[in-house]
Short mmCIF file of C-alpha atoms in Angstrom, two decimals:
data_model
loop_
_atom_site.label_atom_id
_atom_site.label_comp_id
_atom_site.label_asym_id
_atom_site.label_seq_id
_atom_site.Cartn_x
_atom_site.Cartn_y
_atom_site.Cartn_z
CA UNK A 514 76.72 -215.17 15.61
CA UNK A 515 76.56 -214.49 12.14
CA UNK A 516 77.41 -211.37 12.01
CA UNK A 517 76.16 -208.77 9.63
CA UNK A 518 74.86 -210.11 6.70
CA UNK A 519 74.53 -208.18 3.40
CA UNK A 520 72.87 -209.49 0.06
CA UNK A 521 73.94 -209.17 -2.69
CA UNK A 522 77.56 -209.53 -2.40
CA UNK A 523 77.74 -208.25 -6.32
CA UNK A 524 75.53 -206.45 -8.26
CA UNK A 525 76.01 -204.94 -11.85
CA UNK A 526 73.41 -203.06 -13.52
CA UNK A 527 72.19 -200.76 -16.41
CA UNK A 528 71.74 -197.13 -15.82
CA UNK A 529 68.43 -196.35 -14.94
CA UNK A 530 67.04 -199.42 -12.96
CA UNK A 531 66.34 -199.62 -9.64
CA UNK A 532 68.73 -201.41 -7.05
CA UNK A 533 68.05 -202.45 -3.99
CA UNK A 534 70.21 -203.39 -1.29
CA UNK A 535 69.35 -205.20 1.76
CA UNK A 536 71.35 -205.79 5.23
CA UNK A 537 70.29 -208.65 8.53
CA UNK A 538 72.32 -206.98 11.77
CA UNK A 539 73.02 -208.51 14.34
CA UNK A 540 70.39 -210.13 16.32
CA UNK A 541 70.28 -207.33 19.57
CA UNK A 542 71.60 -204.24 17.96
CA UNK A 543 69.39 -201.19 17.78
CA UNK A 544 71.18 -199.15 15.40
CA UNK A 545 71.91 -199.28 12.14
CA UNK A 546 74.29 -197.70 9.67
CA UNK A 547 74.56 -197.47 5.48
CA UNK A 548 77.94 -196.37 4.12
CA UNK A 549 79.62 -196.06 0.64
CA UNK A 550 83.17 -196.49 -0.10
CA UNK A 551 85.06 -194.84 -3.50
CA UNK A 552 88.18 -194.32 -4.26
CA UNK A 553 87.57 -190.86 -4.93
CA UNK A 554 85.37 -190.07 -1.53
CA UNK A 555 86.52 -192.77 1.02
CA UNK A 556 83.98 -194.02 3.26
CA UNK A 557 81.04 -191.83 3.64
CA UNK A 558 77.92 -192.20 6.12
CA UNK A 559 74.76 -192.08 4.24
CA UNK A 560 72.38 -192.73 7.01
CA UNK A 561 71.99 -194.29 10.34
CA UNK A 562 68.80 -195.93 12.17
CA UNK A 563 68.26 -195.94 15.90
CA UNK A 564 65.42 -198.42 17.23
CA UNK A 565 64.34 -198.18 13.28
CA UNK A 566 64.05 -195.28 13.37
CA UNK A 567 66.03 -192.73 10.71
CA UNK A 568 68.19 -190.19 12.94
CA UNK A 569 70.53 -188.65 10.39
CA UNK A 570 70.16 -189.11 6.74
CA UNK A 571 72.15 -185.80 5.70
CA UNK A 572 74.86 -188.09 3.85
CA UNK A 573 72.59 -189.52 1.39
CA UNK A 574 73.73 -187.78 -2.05
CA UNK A 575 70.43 -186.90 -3.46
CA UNK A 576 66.54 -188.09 -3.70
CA UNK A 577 67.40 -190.69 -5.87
CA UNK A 578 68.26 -193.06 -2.94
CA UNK A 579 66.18 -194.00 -0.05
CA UNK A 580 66.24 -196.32 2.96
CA UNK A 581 64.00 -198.25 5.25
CA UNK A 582 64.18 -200.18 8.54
CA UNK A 583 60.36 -201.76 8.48
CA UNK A 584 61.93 -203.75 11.65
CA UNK A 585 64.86 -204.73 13.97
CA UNK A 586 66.17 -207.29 11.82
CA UNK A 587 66.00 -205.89 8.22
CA UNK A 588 67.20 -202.76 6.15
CA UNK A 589 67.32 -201.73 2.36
CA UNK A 590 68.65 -198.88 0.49
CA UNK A 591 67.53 -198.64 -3.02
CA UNK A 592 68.63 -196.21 -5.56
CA UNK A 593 65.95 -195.21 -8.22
CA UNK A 594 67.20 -194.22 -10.82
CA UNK A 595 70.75 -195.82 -10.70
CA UNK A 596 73.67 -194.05 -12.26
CA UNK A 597 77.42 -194.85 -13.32
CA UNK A 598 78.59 -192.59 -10.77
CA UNK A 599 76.45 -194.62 -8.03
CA UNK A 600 79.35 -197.49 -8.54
CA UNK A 601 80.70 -197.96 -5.21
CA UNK A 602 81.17 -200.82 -2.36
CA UNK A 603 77.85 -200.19 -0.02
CA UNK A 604 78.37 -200.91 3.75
CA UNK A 605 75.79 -201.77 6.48
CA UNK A 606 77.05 -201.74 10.05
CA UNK A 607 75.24 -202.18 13.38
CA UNK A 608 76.17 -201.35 16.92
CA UNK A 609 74.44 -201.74 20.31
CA UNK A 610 73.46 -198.20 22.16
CA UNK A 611 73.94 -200.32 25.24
CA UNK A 612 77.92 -200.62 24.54
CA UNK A 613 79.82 -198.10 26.36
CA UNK A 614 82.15 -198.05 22.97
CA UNK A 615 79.20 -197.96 20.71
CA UNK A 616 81.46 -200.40 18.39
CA UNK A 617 80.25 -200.54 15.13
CA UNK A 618 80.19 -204.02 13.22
CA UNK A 619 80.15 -203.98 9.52
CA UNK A 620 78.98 -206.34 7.00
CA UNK A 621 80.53 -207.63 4.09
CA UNK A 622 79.63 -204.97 1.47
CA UNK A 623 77.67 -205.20 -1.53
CA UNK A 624 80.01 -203.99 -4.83
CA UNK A 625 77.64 -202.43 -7.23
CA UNK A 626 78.63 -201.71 -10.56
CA UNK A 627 76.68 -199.22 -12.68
CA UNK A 628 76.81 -199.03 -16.67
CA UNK B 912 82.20 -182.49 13.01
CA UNK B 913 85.66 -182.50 14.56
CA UNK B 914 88.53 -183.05 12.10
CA UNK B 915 91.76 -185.97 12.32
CA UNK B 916 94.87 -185.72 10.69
CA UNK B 917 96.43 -188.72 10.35
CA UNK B 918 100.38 -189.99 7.76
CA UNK B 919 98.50 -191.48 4.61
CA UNK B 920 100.61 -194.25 4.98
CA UNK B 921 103.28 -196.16 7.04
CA UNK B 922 105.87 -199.26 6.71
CA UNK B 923 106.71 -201.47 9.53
CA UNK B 924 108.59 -204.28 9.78
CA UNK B 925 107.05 -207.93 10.96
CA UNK B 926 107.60 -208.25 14.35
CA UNK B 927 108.66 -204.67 15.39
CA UNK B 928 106.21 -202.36 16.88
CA UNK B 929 104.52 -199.32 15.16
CA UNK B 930 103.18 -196.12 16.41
CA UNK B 931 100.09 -194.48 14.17
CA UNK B 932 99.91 -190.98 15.12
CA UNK B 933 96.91 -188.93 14.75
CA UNK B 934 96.52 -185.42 15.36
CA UNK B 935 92.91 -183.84 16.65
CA UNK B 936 93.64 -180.19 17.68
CA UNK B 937 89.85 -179.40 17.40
CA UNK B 938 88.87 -182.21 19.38
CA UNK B 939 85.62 -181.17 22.24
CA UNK B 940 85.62 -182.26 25.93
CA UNK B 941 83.24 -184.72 24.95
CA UNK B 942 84.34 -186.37 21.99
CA UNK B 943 85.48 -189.69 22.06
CA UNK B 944 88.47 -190.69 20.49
CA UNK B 945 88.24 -194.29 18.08
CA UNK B 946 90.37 -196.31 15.79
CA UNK B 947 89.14 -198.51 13.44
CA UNK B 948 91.29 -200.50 10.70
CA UNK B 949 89.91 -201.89 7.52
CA UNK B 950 91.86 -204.92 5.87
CA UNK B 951 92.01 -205.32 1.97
CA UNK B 952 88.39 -206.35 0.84
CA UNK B 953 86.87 -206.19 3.78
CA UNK B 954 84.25 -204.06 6.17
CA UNK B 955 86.08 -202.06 8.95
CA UNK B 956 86.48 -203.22 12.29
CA UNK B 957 86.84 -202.14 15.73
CA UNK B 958 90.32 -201.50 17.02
CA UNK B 959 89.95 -199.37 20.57
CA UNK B 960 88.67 -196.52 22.38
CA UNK B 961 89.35 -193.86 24.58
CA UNK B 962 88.50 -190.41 26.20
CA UNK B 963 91.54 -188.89 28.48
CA UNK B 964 93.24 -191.96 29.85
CA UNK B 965 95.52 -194.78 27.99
CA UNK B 966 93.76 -197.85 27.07
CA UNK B 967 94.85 -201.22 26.25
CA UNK B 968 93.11 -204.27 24.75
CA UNK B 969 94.22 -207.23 22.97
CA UNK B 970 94.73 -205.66 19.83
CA UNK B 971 96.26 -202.61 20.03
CA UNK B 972 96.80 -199.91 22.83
CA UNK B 973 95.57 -196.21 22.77
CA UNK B 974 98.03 -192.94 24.08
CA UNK B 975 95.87 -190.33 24.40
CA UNK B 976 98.03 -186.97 25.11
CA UNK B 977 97.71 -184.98 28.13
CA UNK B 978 95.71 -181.95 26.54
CA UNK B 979 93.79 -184.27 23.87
CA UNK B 980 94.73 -182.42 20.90
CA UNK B 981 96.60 -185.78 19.38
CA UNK B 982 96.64 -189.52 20.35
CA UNK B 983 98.94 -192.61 19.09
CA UNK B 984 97.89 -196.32 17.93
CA UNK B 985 100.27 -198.66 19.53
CA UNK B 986 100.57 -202.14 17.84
CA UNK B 987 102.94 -203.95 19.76
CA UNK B 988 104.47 -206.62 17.23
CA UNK B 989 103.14 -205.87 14.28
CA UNK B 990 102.06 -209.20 11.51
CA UNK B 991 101.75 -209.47 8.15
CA UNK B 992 97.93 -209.51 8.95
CA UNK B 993 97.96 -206.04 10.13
CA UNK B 994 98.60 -204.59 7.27
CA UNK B 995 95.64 -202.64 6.34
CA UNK B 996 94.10 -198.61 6.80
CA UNK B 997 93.67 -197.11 10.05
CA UNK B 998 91.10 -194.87 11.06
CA UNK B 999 91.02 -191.98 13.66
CA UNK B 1000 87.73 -190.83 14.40
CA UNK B 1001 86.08 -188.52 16.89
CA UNK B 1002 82.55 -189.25 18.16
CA UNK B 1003 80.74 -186.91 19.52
CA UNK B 1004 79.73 -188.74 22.76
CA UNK B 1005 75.74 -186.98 22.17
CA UNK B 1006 74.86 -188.38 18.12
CA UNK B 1007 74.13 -191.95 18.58
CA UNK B 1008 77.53 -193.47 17.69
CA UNK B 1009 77.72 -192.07 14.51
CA UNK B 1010 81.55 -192.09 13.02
CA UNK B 1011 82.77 -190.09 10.44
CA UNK B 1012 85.79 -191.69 8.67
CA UNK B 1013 88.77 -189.42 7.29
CA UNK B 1014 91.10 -191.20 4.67
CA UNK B 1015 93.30 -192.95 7.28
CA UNK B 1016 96.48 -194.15 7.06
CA UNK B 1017 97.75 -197.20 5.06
CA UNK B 1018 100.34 -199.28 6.93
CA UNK B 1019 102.00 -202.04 5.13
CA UNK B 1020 104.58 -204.34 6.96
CA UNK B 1021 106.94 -205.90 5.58
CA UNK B 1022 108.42 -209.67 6.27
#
C-alpha cells in the first residue's frame, strides 16, 4: 500500500493567490483528516471527513480556507486568499471506522510557504 | 476536550529503557487513551492504545493507572531511531476518531 499520498510536497507562494492542496488516502478508509503544524501552535485539527462527508470543521481558522471530499479517494483544502501567516506544514491523515483503535495514518505533508 | 500533561522533553540513553509519563486527571469513563510519536520531518504515527488495562505491542507498551487519571509509555530498549515527540491524547470514544494533539514531549537518546 501506498500509503497516504499528499501533492505537493512544497509549495511557495505570493500573498493573495489561491492554494490548493490535495491528499489520495488509503484505498478502504472512510475518514479523513486535515491538520496544520507551526511552531507557534503545534499540530492543530482543521477538519475531518467521515464517508465524505464533513463532521467537524470547527478548527479551520477562518472563511478563507475550505475543504472538499467529492469522493472516497480524493480531498483538497484550498486557502483563498493566502496569507504569510498561512505558512505551515499541512497534514492529511486517514483512518478506518472499522478499527477498534481508529489509528490514524498520516501523509507526508505539504510545506507551504507564504510571502 | 479532555486535557494531557505530558515533560516537554526527555533524554535516554541507547539501549536503556524509558518511561514517558503523561498525566490526564480530567480524563471521562469513555475516553480512550493514545500515543502517537512523530519523527523529525515526518507525519505522526501510531504508537498504542488503551482504555483501563495494560497493553503491549511491538513497539512500545501502555501502563494505564488504576484510577485513569495518568498513564506511562514504556519503550523497552530505546534506539537512536526513537528519538522523536510523543503524543498523549484522549479520544473521546463517541467523535469519530478525532485526536487532539497537545505539544508532547521530545525525547532524544543518546549513543
Amino acid at each position: 500500500d501506498a500509503g497516504v499520498i499528499q501533492s505537493p510536497r512544497h509549495e511557495v507562494t505570493e500573498m493573495g493567490q489561491e492554494v490548493t492542496l490535495r491528499c489520495k488516502p488509503i484505498s478502504g478508509h472512510n475518514s479523513l483528516f486535515w491538520y496544520r503544524q507551526t511552531m507557534m501552535r503545534g499540530l492543530e485539527l482543521l477538519i475531518y471527513f467521515n464517508n465524505n462527508v464533513p463532521i467537524d470543521d470547527s478548527g479551520m481558522p477562518e472563511d478563507r480556507f475550505s475543504a472538499k471530499m467529492p469522493n472516497a479517494s480524493f480531498s483538497t483544502l484550498k486557502i483563498q486568499p493566502s496569507e504569510p501567516r498561512d505558512s505551515a506544514v499541512y497534514f492529511c491523515a486517514s483512518s478506518s471506522r472499522r478499527s477498534a483503535s481508529y489509528e490514524q495514518y498520516f501523509g507526508p505533508g505539504t510545506r507551504l510557504t507564504v510571502t | 476536550d479532555a486535557k494531557t500533561t505530558q515533560p516537554n522533553s526527555m533524554e535516554s540513553n541507547e539501549e536503556e529503557p524509558v518511561h514517558l509519563p503523561c498525566n490526564h486527571s480530567t480524563i471521562s469513563g469513555t475516553d480512550y487513551i493514545h500515543w502517537y510519536r512523530q519523527l523529525p520531518s515526518q507525519g505522526p504515527e501510531y504508537v498504542i492504545h488503551g482504555l483501563t488495562s495494560n497493553v503491549n505491542n511491538r513497539m512500545a507498551s501502555l501502563a494505564i493507572a488504576e484510577d485513569r487519571k495518568s498513564s506511562t509509555l514504556i519503550l523497552h530498549r530505546a534506539t537512536l531511531r526513537d528519538a522523536a515527540v510523543y503524543y498523549c491524547i484522549l479520544r473521546p470514544y463517541n467523535q469519530g476518531g478525532k485526536l487532539i494533539f497537545g505539544q508532547g514531549t521530545e525525547l532524544s537518546v543518546k549513543p
